Amino acid sequence: MATATAGAAQAAPAPKARGGQRLRFFLAVLRARPAFAVGYAIVSMTVLIGIIAPWIVPYGPLVADPNVYLLPPYAAHILGTDGTGMDIFSRVLFAPRVDLTIAVLGTLLSACIGSSIGAIVGYYEGQRTWRTAIATFVMRSTDVLQAFPVFVFAIALVAVFGQSVRSIILAIAFVNAPIYLRLMRSQVLSIRRMRYVEAAYVAGASDISILVRHIVPNAMAPVLSQLSVNIGWSVLLTAGLSFVGAGVVAPTPEWGSMIAMGFQNVVTGQWWPSVFPGIALGLTVFGFALVGASIEVLADPGRRRILSGSLS
Amino acid sequence: MTDNPIQGLPVRRRDVLKAGSALAAGAVVPAALRATEASAATVSTLVIAAPATPQSLDSNFDVSLGTFEAVAALYDNLLEFAPMPDPKVGGAFREDIADHPDKQAGLNVRGKLCESFELDPAGKFIRFQLRQGVKSNWGNELTADDVKWTWDRKFGLQAIGAFYLSTLGLEKPEGVKVEGKYTVSINLDNPNPLLAKLQPNLYAPIYDSKKCKEVSNADDPWARKFIENNSAGFGPYRLDSLTRGQQAIFKARPDYYRGKPAIDTVIFKEVPTSATRASLLQGGAVDIAQYLQPLEVMKLRGAPGVTIDSVASSFMIWLELNANIEPFNNVKVRQAMNFAFPQEQVLKTVFQGLGEPLTGCMPNIYAGFTEKFWKYKYDPMMAKAMLKDAGFPNGFKTSLAYNAGDPVQEPIAILYQTALREIGVELELKKIPAATFYNAVSERKQPMIFYVDSPWCPDIGYSMTLYFNSGSFVNYSNYKNDEVDRLLKDTARTADQAARVEMMTKAQEIVMSEAPWVFIAFPGYHFAHRSNLKGFTYYTSNNIRFQDFSRDA
């Protein structure tokens, strides 16, 4: 393994040159696939807005002013106000702080837990030891977990843990973990038979050392590409939980909760309390889906080669 | 009248358009509704969009939405309050629940299943002379045995019936005496002023004991299973079918002793979303849309073919301040919480001006209500000063639980949260699913929780006892005041109405001063219906009686 790595290092260009080369390639990809650029722009904007929201919003996101309730968009409230007189624009801009925090933390937690268990299960599977029995048990348990409808399962988990941001993060981590577990397991199953892994084993490296130093770093690419798609999906799940009343506590500025608070008004003609958070939610999920699609392409050597060919 | 509401109707362009709009609405309502979309156009069929179908037809156990509409159609009581024109809404009626010292029992009540009654002036017994020849939907004649069996059933099953027994002070089944085939009396050990007043209540319907005994057995001696799903009563309708979650169908009885009701068939449809109910009414697919939100009511007010009858009601909405949980065990804190409540703004925004401020601790339509002890006009400075006096100069942190199934509660909670921030009180909002909300209320473990209710017996003593007697099950704020308890006890033991009102005025003064609630609103009763439907009558039980309605052809 050490030899193989050293050989690769000798053949590769200097790190700075390599970084510049990658950036040029990335920009060329974005030019060739503008949809990816749109995705990165949406995600960057959403993150940026979430960060600077306190300095750019005209009103407090939790301040209800009954003197201006249910007003349609106009100069003072450019996206209108909701049934309690809260400014929808301010709340829409504040919402990424909650939605993205929950989605990113939940997804990272699930990736860490799922990938770790998946790596161990994949490494020990098929070795005819007691560890194999445990690995099989873990995989069958995962089957059971994945048999539940994800949304219903998430509602049940929030009901068990209690309604809070922490509970939603845990629920997202729990329902997503099996995805990473399977992904990592399948990667480890193929990588563990590589000759450099066998070489490390023959050299006397421990199981933990082989897993951590030689297998997991080489199995991370699909996990990373899954992360972006999952963050978008988690934003949607968070909003869905809030919409049915199992998510964040009102009046926390959160897109799903805002849609739920305003959806009854749509029938009576006040569409703005629901529609604007809905648009923001849709755009964000769309952005993360495009970023996920780009990572999928960029992380796959075969598709990257094809793309390189078409760019040159 | 034909059972098929569509058969025989000429097809006109308007009908086609109506059916079209009904079909569009049908896309968002349960499939079962589509089969009857056009039925609202017929004279003899009434289609009602309700939030839920009855879960049970037994009022001794079930208080779910729809149960009492069904009970009022299937059963009759011994007495009823005489109707009178509603003073606010032309063409609408309401029960005459005022005190009438010149009339028998001091009330404007009249016999329903009884022809006449005799009330002991001291309030220790009431004797009913039943109508003769009244038949149940099973063809059995009403006799005194039916009345006796009905009260025995309350003793046998307890449950909600036990509450009524204790309210009346009826301690043993022998208190109800059959004195002849058509004569029956209720006899108490102590005088009770509610002896006549409680008889019109929907918890006191008379059962056909002969049918009930036929279907009962050793495991079920009081015909629970049968009454849950069927009817055995002397009311104007019989149950045709009940599919829970979809619809209940009621058919008028041609042999009803007061004559067959004008509406032949009533289809009681479950349409859970209020916005959908409003759309169906507007499109003409239903005749009545129940329990609409204030914004929907306001929108429908201008809709062609739709009429909203807004009448004063016994409904009240308030926040329970749990006197067993700090800091609400402190009277000054409770008063401060009232001064900090933006009542006027809530009425304007959330209730769209459809309600009235709750300025007392009982329905303002009941005799004896007074608002002279109301002092909690929104005043954050006063609230802050009172909190300081109470030892909370920097405020405190607490929580407010609200019902996810009631769309007005969340905006009220948010407005209150904003208002409380001004006086340093940090309010955490807890959304509780509708299915478990009542459990949360009755557990009495929340510092603050919403409650919407109405005392169904239009009596000052009954209303005050319900919410402020320290031993009452419905006293969800854990309020306890020895003087109030004494006044309530004395009020329950005298038939002298003037003395009762005097005692209850004193009790209202104490309660309003000690503020066990945050007083929100009298939301009113807003009956949304097609304009050609006549006969709406408001009852203090806040539900409709199908037999009241008729329709212009």
JSON list of N, CA, C and O in Angstrom, two decimals, chain B residues 484-502:
[
{"chain": "B", "resi": 484, "resn": "VAL", "atom": "N", "xyz": [-66.05, 30.82, 47.63]},
{"chain": "B", "resi": 484, "resn": "VAL", "atom": "CA", "xyz": [-66.74, 30.49, 46.37]},
{"chain": "B", "resi": 484, "resn": "VAL", "atom": "C", "xyz": [-67.38, 29.09, 46.51]},
{"chain": "B", "resi": 484, "resn": "VAL", "atom": "O", "xyz": [-68.53, 28.89, 46.11]},
{"chain": "B", "resi": 485, "resn": "ASP", "atom": "N", "xyz": [-66.66, 28.16, 47.08]},
{"chain": "B", "resi": 485, "resn": "ASP", "atom": "CA", "xyz": [-67.21, 26.81, 47.28]},
{"chain": "B", "resi": 485, "resn": "ASP", "atom": "C", "xyz": [-68.49, 26.86, 48.12]},
{"chain": "B", "resi": 485, "resn": "ASP", "atom": "O", "xyz": [-69.48, 26.19, 47.82]},
{"chain": "B", "resi": 486, "resn": "ARG", "atom": "N", "xyz": [-68.45, 27.67, 49.18]},
{"chain": "B", "resi": 486, "resn": "ARG", "atom": "CA", "xyz": [-69.63, 27.78, 50.05]},
{"chain": "B", "resi": 486, "resn": "ARG", "atom": "C", "xyz": [-70.81, 28.40, 49.30]},
{"chain": "B", "resi": 486, "resn": "ARG", "atom": "O", "xyz": [-71.94, 27.90, 49.37]},
{"chain": "B", "resi": 487, "resn": "LEU", "atom": "N", "xyz": [-70.52, 29.44, 48.56]},
{"chain": "B", "resi": 487, "resn": "LEU", "atom": "CA", "xyz": [-71.60, 30.10, 47.79]},
{"chain": "B", "resi": 487, "resn": "LEU", "atom": "C", "xyz": [-72.20, 29.14, 46.76]},
{"chain": "B", "resi": 487, "resn": "LEU", "atom": "O", "xyz": [-73.42, 29.10, 46.57]},
{"chain": "B", "resi": 488, "resn": "LEU", "atom": "N", "xyz": [-71.35, 28.37, 46.13]},
{"chain": "B", "resi": 488, "resn": "LEU", "atom": "CA", "xyz": [-71.84, 27.42, 45.12]},
{"chain": "B", "resi": 488, "resn": "LEU", "atom": "C", "xyz": [-72.71, 26.35, 45.77]},
{"chain": "B", "resi": 488, "resn": "LEU", "atom": "O", "xyz": [-73.75, 25.95, 45.23]},
{"chain": "B", "resi": 489, "resn": "LYS", "atom": "N", "xyz": [-72.28, 25.90, 46.93]},
{"chain": "B", "resi": 489, "resn": "LYS", "atom": "CA", "xyz": [-73.05, 24.87, 47.63]},
{"chain": "B", "resi": 489, "resn": "LYS", "atom": "C", "xyz": [-74.43, 25.41, 48.02]},
{"chain": "B", "resi": 489, "resn": "LYS", "atom": "O", "xyz": [-75.45, 24.74, 47.82]},
{"chain": "B", "resi": 490, "resn": "ASP", "atom": "N", "xyz": [-74.43, 26.61, 48.56]},
{"chain": "B", "resi": 490, "resn": "ASP", "atom": "CA", "xyz": [-75.71, 27.21, 48.97]},
{"chain": "B", "resi": 490, "resn": "ASP", "atom": "C", "xyz": [-76.62, 27.45, 47.77]},
{"chain": "B", "resi": 490, "resn": "ASP", "atom": "O", "xyz": [-77.84, 27.25, 47.85]},
{"chain": "B", "resi": 491, "resn": "THR", "atom": "N", "xyz": [-76.01, 27.87, 46.66]},
{"chain": "B", "resi": 491, "resn": "THR", "atom": "CA", "xyz": [-76.80, 28.13, 45.45]},
{"chain": "B", "resi": 491, "resn": "THR", "atom": "C", "xyz": [-77.45, 26.86, 44.92]},
{"chain": "B", "resi": 491, "resn": "THR", "atom": "O", "xyz": [-78.56, 26.88, 44.38]},
{"chain": "B", "resi": 492, "resn": "ALA", "atom": "N", "xyz": [-76.77, 25.75, 45.11]},
{"chain": "B", "resi": 492, "resn": "ALA", "atom": "CA", "xyz": [-77.30, 24.48, 44.62]},
{"chain": "B", "resi": 492, "resn": "ALA", "atom": "C", "xyz": [-78.42, 23.92, 45.50]},
{"chain": "B", "resi": 492, "resn": "ALA", "atom": "O", "xyz": [-79.06, 22.94, 45.13]},
{"chain": "B", "resi": 493, "resn": "ARG", "atom": "N", "xyz": [-78.62, 24.56, 46.65]},
{"chain": "B", "resi": 493, "resn": "ARG", "atom": "CA", "xyz": [-79.60, 24.01, 47.60]},
{"chain": "B", "resi": 493, "resn": "ARG", "atom": "C", "xyz": [-80.81, 24.93, 47.80]},
{"chain": "B", "resi": 493, "resn": "ARG", "atom": "O", "xyz": [-81.58, 24.72, 48.71]},
{"chain": "B", "resi": 494, "resn": "THR", "atom": "N", "xyz": [-80.93, 25.96, 47.00]},
{"chain": "B", "resi": 494, "resn": "THR", "atom": "CA", "xyz": [-82.11, 26.81, 47.15]},
{"chain": "B", "resi": 494, "resn": "THR", "atom": "C", "xyz": [-82.78, 27.04, 45.80]},
{"chain": "B", "resi": 494, "resn": "THR", "atom": "O", "xyz": [-82.11, 27.14, 44.78]},
{"chain": "B", "resi": 495, "resn": "ALA", "atom": "N", "xyz": [-84.09, 27.12, 45.83]},
{"chain": "B", "resi": 495, "resn": "ALA", "atom": "CA", "xyz": [-84.86, 27.36, 44.61]},
{"chain": "B", "resi": 495, "resn": "ALA", "atom": "C", "xyz": [-85.19, 28.84, 44.45]},
{"chain": "B", "resi": 495, "resn": "ALA", "atom": "O", "xyz": [-85.80, 29.23, 43.46]},
{"chain": "B", "resi": 496, "resn": "ASP", "atom": "N", "xyz": [-84.79, 29.64, 45.42]},
{"chain": "B", "resi": 496, "resn": "ASP", "atom": "CA", "xyz": [-85.07, 31.08, 45.36]},
{"chain": "B", "resi": 496, "resn": "ASP", "atom": "C", "xyz": [-84.10, 31.73, 44.36]},
{"chain": "B", "resi": 496, "resn": "ASP", "atom": "O", "xyz": [-82.92, 31.96, 44.67]},
{"chain": "B", "resi": 497, "resn": "GLN", "atom": "N", "xyz": [-84.61, 32.01, 43.16]},
{"chain": "B", "resi": 497, "resn": "GLN", "atom": "CA", "xyz": [-83.72, 32.45, 42.08]},
{"chain": "B", "resi": 497, "resn": "GLN", "atom": "C", "xyz": [-83.04, 33.78, 42.40]},
{"chain": "B", "resi": 497, "resn": "GLN", "atom": "O", "xyz": [-81.88, 33.98, 42.08]},
{"chain": "B", "resi": 498, "resn": "ALA", "atom": "N", "xyz": [-83.78, 34.69, 43.07]},
{"chain": "B", "resi": 498, "resn": "ALA", "atom": "CA", "xyz": [-83.18, 35.99, 43.40]},
{"chain": "B", "resi": 498, "resn": "ALA", "atom": "C", "xyz": [-81.99, 35.80, 44.35]},
{"chain": "B", "resi": 498, "resn": "ALA", "atom": "O", "xyz": [-80.92, 36.41, 44.16]},
{"chain": "B", "resi": 499, "resn": "ALA", "atom": "N", "xyz": [-82.16, 34.92, 45.32]},
{"chain": "B", "resi": 499, "resn": "ALA", "atom": "CA", "xyz": [-81.07, 34.67, 46.27]},
{"chain": "B", "resi": 499, "resn": "ALA", "atom": "C", "xyz": [-79.90, 33.99, 45.57]},
{"chain": "B", "resi": 499, "resn": "ALA", "atom": "O", "xyz": [-78.73, 34.29, 45.85]},
{"chain": "B", "resi": 500, "resn": "ARG", "atom": "N", "xyz": [-80.22, 33.11, 44.63]},
{"chain": "B", "resi": 500, "resn": "ARG", "atom": "CA", "xyz": [-79.16, 32.41, 43.88]},
{"chain": "B", "resi": 500, "resn": "ARG", "atom": "C", "xyz": [-78.34, 33.42, 43.08]},
{"chain": "B", "resi": 500, "resn": "ARG", "atom": "O", "xyz": [-77.11, 33.37, 43.05]},
{"chain": "B", "resi": 501, "resn": "VAL", "atom": "N", "xyz": [-79.03, 34.32, 42.41]},
{"chain": "B", "resi": 501, "resn": "VAL", "atom": "CA", "xyz": [-78.32, 35.32, 41.60]},
{"chain": "B", "resi": 501, "resn": "VAL", "atom": "C", "xyz": [-77.44, 36.19, 42.48]},
{"chain": "B", "resi": 501, "resn": "VAL", "atom": "O", "xyz": [-76.29, 36.50, 42.14]},
{"chain": "B", "resi": 502, "resn": "GLU", "atom": "N", "xyz": [-77.95, 36.55, 43.65]},
{"chain": "B", "resi": 502, "resn": "GLU", "atom": "CA", "xyz": [-77.16, 37.39, 44.56]},
{"chain": "B", "resi": 502, "resn": "GLU", "atom": "C", "xyz": [-75.88, 36.67, 44.99]},
{"chain": "B", "resi": 502, "resn": "GLU", "atom": "O", "xyz": [-74.79, 37.25, 44.97]}
]
